[in-house]
GROMACS .gro file of C-alpha atoms in nm:
model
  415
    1UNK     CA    1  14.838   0.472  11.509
    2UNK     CA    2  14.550   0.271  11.693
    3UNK     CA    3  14.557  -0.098  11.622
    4UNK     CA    4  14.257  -0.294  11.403
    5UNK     CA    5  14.149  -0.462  11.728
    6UNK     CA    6  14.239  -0.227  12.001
    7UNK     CA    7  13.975  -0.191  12.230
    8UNK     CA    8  13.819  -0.556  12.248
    9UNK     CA    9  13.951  -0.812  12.497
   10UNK     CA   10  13.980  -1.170  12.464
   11UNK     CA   11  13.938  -1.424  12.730
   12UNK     CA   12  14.214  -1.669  12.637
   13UNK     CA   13  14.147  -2.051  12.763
   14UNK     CA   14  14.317  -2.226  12.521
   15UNK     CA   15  14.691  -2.400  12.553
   16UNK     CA   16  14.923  -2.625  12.331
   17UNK     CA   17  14.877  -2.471  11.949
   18UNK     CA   18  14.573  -2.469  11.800
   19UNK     CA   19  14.357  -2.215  12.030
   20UNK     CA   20  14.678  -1.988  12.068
   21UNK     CA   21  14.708  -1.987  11.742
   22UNK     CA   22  14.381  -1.791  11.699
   23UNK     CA   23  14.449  -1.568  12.000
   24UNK     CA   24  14.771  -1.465  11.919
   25UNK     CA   25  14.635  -1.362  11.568
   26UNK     CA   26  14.393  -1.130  11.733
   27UNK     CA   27  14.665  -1.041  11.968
   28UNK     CA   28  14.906  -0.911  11.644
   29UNK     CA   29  14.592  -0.691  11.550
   30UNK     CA   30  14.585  -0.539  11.906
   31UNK     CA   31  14.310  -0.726  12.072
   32UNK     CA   32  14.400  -0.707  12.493
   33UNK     CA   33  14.433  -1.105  12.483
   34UNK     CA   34  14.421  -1.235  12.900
   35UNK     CA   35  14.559  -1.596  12.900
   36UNK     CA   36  14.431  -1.792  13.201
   37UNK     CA   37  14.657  -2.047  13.323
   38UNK     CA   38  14.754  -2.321  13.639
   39UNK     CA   39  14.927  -2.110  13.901
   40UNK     CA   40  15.296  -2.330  13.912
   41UNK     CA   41  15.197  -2.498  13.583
   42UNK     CA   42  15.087  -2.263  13.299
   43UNK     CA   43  15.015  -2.371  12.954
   44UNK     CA   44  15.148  -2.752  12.895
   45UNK     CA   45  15.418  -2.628  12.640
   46UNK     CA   46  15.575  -2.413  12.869
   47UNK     CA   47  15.786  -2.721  12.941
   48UNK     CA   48  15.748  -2.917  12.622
   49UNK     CA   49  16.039  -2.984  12.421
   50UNK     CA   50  16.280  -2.724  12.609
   51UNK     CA   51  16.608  -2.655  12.448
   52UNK     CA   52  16.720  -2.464  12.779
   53UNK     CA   53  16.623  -2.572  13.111
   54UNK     CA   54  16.375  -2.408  13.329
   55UNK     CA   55  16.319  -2.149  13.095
   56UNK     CA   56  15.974  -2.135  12.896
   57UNK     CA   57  16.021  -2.328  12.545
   58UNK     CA   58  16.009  -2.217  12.174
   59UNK     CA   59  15.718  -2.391  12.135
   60UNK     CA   60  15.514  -2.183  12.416
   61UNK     CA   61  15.707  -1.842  12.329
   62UNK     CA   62  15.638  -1.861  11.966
   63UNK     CA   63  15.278  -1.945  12.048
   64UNK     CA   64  15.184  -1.652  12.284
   65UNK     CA   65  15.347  -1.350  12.175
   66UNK     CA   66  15.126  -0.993  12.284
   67UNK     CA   67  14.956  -1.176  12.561
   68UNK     CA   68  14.914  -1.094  12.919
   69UNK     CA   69  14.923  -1.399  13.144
   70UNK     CA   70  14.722  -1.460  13.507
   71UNK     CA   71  14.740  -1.761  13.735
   72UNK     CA   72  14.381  -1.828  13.850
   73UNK     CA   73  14.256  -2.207  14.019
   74UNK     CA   74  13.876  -2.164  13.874
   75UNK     CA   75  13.826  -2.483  14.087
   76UNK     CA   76  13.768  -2.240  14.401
   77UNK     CA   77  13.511  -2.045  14.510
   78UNK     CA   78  13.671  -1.738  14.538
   79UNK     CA   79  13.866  -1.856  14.129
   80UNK     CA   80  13.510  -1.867  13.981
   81UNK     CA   81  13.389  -1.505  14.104
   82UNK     CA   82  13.744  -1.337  13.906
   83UNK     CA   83  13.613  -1.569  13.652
   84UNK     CA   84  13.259  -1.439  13.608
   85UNK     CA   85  13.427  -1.075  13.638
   86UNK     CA   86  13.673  -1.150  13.389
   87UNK     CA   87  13.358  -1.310  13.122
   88UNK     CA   88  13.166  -0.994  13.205
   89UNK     CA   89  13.477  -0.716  13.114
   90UNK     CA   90  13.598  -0.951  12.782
   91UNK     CA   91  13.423  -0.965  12.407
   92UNK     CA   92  13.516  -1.301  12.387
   93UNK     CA   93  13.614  -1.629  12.549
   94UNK     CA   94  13.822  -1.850  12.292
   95UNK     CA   95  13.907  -2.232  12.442
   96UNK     CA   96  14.036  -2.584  12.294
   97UNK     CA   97  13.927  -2.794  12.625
   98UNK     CA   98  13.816  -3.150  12.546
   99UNK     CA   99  13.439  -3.145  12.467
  100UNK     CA  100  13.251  -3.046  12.762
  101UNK     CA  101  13.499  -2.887  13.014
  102UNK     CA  102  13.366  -2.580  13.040
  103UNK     CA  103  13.034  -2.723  13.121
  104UNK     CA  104  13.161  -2.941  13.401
  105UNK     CA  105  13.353  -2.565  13.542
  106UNK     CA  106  12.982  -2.426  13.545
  107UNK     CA  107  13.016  -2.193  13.258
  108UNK     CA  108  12.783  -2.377  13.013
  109UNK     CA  109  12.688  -2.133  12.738
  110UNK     CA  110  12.357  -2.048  12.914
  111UNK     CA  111  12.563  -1.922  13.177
  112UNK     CA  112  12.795  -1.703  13.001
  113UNK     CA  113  12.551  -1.576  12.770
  114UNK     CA  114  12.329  -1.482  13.182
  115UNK     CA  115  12.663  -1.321  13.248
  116UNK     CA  116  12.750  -1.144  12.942
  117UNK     CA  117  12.497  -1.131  12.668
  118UNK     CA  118  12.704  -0.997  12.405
  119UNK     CA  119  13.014  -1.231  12.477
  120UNK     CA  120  13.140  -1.476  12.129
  121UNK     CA  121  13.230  -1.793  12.293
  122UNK     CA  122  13.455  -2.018  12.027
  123UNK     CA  123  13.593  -2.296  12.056
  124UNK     CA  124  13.842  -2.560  11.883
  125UNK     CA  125  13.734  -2.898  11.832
  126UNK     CA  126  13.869  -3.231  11.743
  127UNK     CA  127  13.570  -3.335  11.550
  128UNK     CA  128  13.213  -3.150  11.464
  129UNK     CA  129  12.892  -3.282  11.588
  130UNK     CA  130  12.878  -3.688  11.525
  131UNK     CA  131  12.972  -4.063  11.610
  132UNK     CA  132  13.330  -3.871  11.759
  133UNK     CA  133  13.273  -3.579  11.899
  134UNK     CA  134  13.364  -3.660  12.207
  135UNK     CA  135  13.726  -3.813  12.062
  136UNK     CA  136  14.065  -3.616  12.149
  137UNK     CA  137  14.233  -3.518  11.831
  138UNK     CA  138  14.647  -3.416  11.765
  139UNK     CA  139  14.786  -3.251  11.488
  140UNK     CA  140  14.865  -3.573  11.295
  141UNK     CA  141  14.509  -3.699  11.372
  142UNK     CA  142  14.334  -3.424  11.203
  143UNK     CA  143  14.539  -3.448  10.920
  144UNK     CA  144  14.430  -3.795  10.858
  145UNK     CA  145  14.078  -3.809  10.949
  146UNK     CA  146  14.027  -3.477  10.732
  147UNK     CA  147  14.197  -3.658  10.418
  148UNK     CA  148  14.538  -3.464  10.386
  149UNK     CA  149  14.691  -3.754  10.453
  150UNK     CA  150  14.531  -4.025  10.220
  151UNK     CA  151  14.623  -3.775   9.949
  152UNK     CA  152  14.979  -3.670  10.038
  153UNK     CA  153  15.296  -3.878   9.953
  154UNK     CA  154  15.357  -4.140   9.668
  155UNK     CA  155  15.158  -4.433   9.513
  156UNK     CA  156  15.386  -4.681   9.615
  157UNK     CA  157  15.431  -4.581   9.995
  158UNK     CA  158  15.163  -4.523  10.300
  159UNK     CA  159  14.981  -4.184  10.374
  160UNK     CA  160  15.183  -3.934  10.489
  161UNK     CA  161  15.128  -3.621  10.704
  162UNK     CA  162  15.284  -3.300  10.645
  163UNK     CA  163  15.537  -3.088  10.820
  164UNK     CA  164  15.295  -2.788  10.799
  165UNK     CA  165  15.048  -2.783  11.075
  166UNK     CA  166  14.747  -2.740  10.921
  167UNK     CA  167  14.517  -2.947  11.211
  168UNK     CA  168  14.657  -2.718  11.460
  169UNK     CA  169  14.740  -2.380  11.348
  170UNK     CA  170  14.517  -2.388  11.040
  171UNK     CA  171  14.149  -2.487  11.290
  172UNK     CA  172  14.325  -2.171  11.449
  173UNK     CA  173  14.316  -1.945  11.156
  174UNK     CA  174  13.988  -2.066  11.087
  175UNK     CA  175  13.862  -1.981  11.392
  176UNK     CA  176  14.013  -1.648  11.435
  177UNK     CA  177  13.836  -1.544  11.086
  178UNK     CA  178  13.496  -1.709  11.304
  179UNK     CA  179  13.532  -1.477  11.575
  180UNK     CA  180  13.623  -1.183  11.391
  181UNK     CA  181  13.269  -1.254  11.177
  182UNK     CA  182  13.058  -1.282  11.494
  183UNK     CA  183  13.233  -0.953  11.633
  184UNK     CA  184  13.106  -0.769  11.298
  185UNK     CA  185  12.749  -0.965  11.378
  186UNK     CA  186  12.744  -0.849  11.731
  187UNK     CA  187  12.728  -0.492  11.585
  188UNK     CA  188  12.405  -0.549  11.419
  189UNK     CA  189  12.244  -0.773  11.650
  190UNK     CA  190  12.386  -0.636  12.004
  191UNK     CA  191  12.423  -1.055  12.104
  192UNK     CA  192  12.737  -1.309  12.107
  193UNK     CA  193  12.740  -1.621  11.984
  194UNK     CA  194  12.914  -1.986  11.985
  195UNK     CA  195  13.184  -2.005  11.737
  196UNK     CA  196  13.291  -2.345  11.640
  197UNK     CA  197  13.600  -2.493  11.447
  198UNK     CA  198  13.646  -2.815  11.455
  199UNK     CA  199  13.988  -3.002  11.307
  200UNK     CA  200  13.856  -3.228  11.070
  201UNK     CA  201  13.677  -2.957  10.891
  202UNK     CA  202  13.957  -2.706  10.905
  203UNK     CA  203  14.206  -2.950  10.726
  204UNK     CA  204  13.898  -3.103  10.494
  205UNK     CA  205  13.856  -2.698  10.407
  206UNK     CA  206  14.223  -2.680  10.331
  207UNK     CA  207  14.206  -2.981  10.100
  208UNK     CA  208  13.901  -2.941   9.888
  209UNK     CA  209  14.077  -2.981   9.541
  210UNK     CA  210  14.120  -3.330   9.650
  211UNK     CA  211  13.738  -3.324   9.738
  212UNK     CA  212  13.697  -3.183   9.360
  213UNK     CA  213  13.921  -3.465   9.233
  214UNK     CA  214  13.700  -3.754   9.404
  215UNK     CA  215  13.412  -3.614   9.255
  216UNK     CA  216  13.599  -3.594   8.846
  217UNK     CA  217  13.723  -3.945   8.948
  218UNK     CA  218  13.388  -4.121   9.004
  219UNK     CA  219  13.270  -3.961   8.680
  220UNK     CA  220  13.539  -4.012   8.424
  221UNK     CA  221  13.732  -4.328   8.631
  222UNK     CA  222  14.084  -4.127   8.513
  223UNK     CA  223  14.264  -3.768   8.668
  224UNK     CA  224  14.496  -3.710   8.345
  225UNK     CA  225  14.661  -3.464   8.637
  226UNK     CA  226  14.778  -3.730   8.864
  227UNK     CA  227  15.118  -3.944   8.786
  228UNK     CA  228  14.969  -4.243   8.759
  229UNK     CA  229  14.792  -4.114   8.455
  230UNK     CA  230  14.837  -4.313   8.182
  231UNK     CA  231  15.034  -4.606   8.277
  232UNK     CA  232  14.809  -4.735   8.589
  233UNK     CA  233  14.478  -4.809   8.688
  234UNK     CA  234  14.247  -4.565   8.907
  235UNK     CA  235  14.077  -4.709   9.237
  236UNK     CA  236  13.768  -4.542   9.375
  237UNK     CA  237  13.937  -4.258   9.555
  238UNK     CA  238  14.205  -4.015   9.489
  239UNK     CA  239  14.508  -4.114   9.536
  240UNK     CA  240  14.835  -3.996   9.652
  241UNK     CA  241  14.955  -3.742   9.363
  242UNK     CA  242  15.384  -3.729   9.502
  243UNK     CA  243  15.479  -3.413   9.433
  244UNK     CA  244  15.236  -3.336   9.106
  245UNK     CA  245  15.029  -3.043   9.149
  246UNK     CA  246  14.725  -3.236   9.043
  247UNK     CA  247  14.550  -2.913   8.889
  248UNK     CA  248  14.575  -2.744   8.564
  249UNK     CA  249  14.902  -2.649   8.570
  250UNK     CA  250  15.128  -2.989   8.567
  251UNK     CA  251  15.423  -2.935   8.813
  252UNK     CA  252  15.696  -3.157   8.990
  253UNK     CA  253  16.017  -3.127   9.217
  254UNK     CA  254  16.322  -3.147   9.059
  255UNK     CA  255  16.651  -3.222   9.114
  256UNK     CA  256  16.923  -2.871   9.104
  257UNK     CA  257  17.331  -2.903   9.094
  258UNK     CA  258  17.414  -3.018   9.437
  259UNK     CA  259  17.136  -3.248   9.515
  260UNK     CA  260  17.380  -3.505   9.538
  261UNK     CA  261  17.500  -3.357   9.882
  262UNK     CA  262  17.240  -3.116   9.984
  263UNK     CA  263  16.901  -3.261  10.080
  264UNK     CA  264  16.724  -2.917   9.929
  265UNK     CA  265  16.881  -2.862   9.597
  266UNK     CA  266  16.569  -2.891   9.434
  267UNK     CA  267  16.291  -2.678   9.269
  268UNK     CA  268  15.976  -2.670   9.186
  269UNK     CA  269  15.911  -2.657   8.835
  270UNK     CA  270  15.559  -2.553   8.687
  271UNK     CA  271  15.477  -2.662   8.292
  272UNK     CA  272  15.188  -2.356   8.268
  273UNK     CA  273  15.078  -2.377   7.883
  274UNK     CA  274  15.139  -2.003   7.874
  275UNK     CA  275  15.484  -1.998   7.889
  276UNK     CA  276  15.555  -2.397   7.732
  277UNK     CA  277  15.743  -2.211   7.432
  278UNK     CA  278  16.036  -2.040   7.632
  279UNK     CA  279  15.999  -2.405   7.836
  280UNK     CA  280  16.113  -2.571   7.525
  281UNK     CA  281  16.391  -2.289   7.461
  282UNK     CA  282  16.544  -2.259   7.808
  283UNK     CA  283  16.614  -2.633   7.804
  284UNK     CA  284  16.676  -2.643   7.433
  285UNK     CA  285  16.405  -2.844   7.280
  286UNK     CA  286  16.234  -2.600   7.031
  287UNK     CA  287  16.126  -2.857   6.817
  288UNK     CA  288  15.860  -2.964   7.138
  289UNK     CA  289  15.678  -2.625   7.051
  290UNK     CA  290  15.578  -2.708   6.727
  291UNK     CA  291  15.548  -3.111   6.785
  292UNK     CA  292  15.162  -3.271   6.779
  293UNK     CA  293  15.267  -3.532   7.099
  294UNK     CA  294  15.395  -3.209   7.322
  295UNK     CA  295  15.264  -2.876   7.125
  296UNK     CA  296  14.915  -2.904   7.344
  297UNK     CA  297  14.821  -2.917   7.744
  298UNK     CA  298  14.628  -3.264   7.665
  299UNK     CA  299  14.862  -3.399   7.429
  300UNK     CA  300  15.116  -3.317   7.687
  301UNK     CA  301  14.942  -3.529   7.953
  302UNK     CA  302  15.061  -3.839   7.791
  303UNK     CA  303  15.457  -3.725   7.848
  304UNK     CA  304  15.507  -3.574   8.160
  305UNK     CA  305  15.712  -3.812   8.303
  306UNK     CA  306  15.969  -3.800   7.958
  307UNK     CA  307  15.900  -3.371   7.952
  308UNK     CA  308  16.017  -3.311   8.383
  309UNK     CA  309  16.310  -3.574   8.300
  310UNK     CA  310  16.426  -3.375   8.017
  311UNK     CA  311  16.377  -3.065   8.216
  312UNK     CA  312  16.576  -3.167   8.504
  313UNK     CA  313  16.889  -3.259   8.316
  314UNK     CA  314  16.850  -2.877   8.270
  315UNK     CA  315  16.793  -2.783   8.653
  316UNK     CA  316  17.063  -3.061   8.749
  317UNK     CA  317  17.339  -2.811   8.591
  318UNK     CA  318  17.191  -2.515   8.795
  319UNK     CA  319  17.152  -2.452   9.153
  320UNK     CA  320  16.834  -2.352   9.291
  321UNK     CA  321  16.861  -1.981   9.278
  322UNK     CA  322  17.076  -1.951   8.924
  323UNK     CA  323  16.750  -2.179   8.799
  324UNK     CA  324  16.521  -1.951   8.928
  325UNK     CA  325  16.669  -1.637   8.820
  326UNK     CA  326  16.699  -1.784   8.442
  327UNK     CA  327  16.335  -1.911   8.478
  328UNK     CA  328  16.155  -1.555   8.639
  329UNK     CA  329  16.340  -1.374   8.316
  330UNK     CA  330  16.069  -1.594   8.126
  331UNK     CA  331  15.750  -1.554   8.380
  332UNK     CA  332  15.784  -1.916   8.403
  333UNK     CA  333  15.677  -2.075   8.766
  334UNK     CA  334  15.907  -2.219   8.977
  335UNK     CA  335  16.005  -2.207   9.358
  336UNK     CA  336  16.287  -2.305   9.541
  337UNK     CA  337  16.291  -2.598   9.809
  338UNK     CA  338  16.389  -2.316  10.115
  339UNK     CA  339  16.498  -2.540  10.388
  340UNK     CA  340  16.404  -2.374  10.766
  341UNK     CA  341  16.775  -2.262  10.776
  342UNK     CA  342  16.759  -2.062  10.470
  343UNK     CA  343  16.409  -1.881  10.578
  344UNK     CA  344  16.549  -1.783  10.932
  345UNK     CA  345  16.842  -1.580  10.787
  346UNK     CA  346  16.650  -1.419  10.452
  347UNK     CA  347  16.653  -1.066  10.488
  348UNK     CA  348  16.361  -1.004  10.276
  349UNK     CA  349  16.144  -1.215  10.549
  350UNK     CA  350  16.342  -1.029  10.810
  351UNK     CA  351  16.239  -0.704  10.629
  352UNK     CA  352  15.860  -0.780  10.590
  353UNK     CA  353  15.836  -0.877  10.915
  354UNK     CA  354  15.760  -1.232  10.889
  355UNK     CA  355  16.043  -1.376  11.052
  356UNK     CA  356  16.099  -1.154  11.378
  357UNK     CA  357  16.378  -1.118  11.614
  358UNK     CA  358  16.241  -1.126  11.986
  359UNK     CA  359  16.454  -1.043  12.306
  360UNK     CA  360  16.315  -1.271  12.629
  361UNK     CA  361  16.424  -1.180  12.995
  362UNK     CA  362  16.505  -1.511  13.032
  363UNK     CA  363  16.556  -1.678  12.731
  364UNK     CA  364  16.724  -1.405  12.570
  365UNK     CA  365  16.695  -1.364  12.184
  366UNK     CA  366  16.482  -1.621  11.961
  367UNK     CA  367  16.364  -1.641  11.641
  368UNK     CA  368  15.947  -1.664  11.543
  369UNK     CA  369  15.707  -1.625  11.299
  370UNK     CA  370  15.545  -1.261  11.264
  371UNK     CA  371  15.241  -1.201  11.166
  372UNK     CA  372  15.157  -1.299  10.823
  373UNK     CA  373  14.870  -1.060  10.754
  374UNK     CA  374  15.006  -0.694  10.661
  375UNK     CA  375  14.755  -0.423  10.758
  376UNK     CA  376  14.878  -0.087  10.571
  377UNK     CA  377  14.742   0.135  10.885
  378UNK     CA  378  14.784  -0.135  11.164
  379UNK     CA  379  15.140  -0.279  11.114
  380UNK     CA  380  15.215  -0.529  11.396
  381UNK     CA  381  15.464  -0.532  11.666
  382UNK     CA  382  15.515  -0.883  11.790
  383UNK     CA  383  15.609  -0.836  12.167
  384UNK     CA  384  15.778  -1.134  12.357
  385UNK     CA  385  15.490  -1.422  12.528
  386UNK     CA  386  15.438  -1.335  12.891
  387UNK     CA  387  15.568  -1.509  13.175
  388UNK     CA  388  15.368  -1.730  13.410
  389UNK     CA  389  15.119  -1.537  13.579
  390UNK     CA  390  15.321  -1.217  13.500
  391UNK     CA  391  15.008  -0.972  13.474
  392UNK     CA  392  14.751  -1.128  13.729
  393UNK     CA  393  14.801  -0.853  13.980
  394UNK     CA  394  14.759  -0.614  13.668
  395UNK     CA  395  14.470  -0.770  13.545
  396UNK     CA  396  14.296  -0.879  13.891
  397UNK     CA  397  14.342  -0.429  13.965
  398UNK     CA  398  14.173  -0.405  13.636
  399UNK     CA  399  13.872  -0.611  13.768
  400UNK     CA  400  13.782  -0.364  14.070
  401UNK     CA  401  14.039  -0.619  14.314
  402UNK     CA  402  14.201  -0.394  14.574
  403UNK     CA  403  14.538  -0.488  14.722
  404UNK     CA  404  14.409  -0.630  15.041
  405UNK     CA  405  14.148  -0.872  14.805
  406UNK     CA  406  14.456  -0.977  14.581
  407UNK     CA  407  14.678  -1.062  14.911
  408UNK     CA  408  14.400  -1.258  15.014
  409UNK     CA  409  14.361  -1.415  14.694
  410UNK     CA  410  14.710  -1.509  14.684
  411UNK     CA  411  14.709  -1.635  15.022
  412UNK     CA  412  14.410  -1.871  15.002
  413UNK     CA  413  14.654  -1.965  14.638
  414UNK     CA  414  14.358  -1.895  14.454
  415UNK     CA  415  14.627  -1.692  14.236
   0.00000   0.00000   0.00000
């Protein structure tokens, strides 16, 4: 069965997480995916935050799965010429360099484009076109200057970022779903195109509700949504919500039996107005089905605080899972807090794919991430990252190189 991608190949220029994010995507759906890297040094992660010396680190391996790796110095002479090969036999050249690297290499766009008219060039960003484009951004620093983390924590405490990388690997989904759309546009048009995703928009993207909720809060001055609804005063933006949903559907963590002991005996409980009769029965307050201060979504506003504290003297004589099983018999929404020990050893993520089982020749076996996008007709195999400069011979023979030329390559350490 041929894969959804086989057939185009990727020039791969990126390193750390947020441009292999992207390129390992494309390399799940079968896209030939040719990661360039520092003869000797490789990708910086290689050696970041090793749990076993000398041996490439989770952080790299779970990063670069289905890629082929070469060692090229495209400081040389002889480095740019297997560069302009390699930009004329790929679809696309994907790279997270600070602003204006690949200028200063000699492959501005008007360049590539001479070289390969039809090649997508796209490229991860810290910030978009502005007073800091030219500013390097982390994780942590997209997350705050695209306004996750003004909105995420509680009233009383700072910002806060979140454990889910959603500078990093979410600018590389976005970008992925960029390339994919010039790709379809290339059909049409027979030309490539720059593809651009920068941080801040990626993580504003991910958190336009709270871009909705500025907007209702300079109109009404109130979010009836938010905790701090009715007992405190509004300021001109929208503030940090704890663990409220801050939509339609009011929701909050609560405490299960254990909690006491186990940092991640809680749940997340959801108050959806479909289902706030077998609420009241589960927890054994009928009389809130038929009462005028509960019996409505807005009256209910007013109590939510009183309502999840009666609800969790329920939840605080269940665990987690007995909760959720009572719960799911009523269609009523709720999730347990998994902590990343329970999702490594769940079969059903096992099963589906999404947690993976990879053997390394040097590393041995590891645990990562598969991909989360099930194709019926394309399912992926997620094959172990590459080691440093493991397919430049491969690749280089690929190119037209004869032996002789790659010798000489290698002895001038231009590979």
């Amino acid at each position: 069965m041929s894969k959804a991608l086989e057939g185009y190949r990727i020039l791969d220029f990126t390193h750390v997480q947020s441009g292999p994010t992207c390129t390992q995507l494309l390399a799940w759906f079968g896209a030939d995916v040719i990661k360039v890297e520092k003869a000797g040094e490789g990708d910086a992660t290689r050696a970041q935050l090793r749990d076993i010396p000398g041996v490439d680190s989770l952080y790299f391996t779970m990063l670069n799965h289905n890629k082929r790796s070469i060692c090229v110095d495209t400081k040389t002479a002889q480095g740019k010429e297997v560069l302009e090969r390699l930009i004329r036999h790929c679809d696309v050249l994907v790279e997270n360099f600070a602003p204006g690297a690949l200028d200063r290499m000699g492959f501005s766009w008007e360049r590539i484009h001479e070289l390969n008219p039809r090649m997508v060039v796209a490229s991860v960003k810290g910030f978009g076109p502005g007073p800091y484009a030219d500013c390097k951004v982390y994780e942590n620093v997209a997350q705050c200057a695209g306004g996750a983390a003004s909105t995420t924590g509680f009233d009383d405490g700072p910002p806060m970022v979140t454990g889910a990388q959603i500078g990093d690997s979410g600018t590389g989904l976005h970008l992925a779903l960029g390339i994919l759309a010039a790709l379809l546009q290339r059909q049409n048009t027979g030309r490539g195109q720059k593809v651009l995703a920068p941080m801040q928009d990626a993580v504003l993207n991910l958190c336009r509700v709270k871009l909705r909720d500025q907007q209702r809060l300079e109109r009404n001055h109130v979010l009836k949504e938010y905790p701090q609804y009715p007992d405190s005063r509004f300021g001109s933006s929208v503030p940090r919500a704890g663990n409220a949903s801050g939509g339609g559907q009011p929701g909050s963590i609560l405490k299960c039996k254990g909690w006491e002991t186990d940092p991640n005996a809680y749940i997340y409980f959801i108050t959806q107005a479909a289902v706030w009769p077998a609420v009241c029965r589960v927890i054994g307050e009928e009389g809130w089905i038929t009462d005028g201060a509960y019996a409505t979504p807005e009256a209910r506003l007013l109590h939510l605080k009183p309502i999840f504290a009666r609800i969790e003297q329920w939840t605080m004589t269940k665990t987690k899972f007995e909760a959720m099983e009572i719960l799911n018999e009523y269609d009523i929404p709720c999730g347990p807090i998994l902590s990343m020990q329970e999702i490594a050893h769940e079969p059903a993520l096992r099963a589906s794919g999404t947690v993976v089982e990879v053997d390394h020749p040097v590393r041995g076996k590891y645990l990562t991430v598969g991909n989360p996008i099930k194709l019926s007709d394309s399912p992926t195999e997620v094959r172990r990252s590459p080691l440093l400069g493991e397919h430049t011979d491969e690749v280089l023979t690929q190119l037209g190189y004869g032996p002789e030329q790659i010798d000489a390559l290698r002895a001038q350490r231009v590979i």
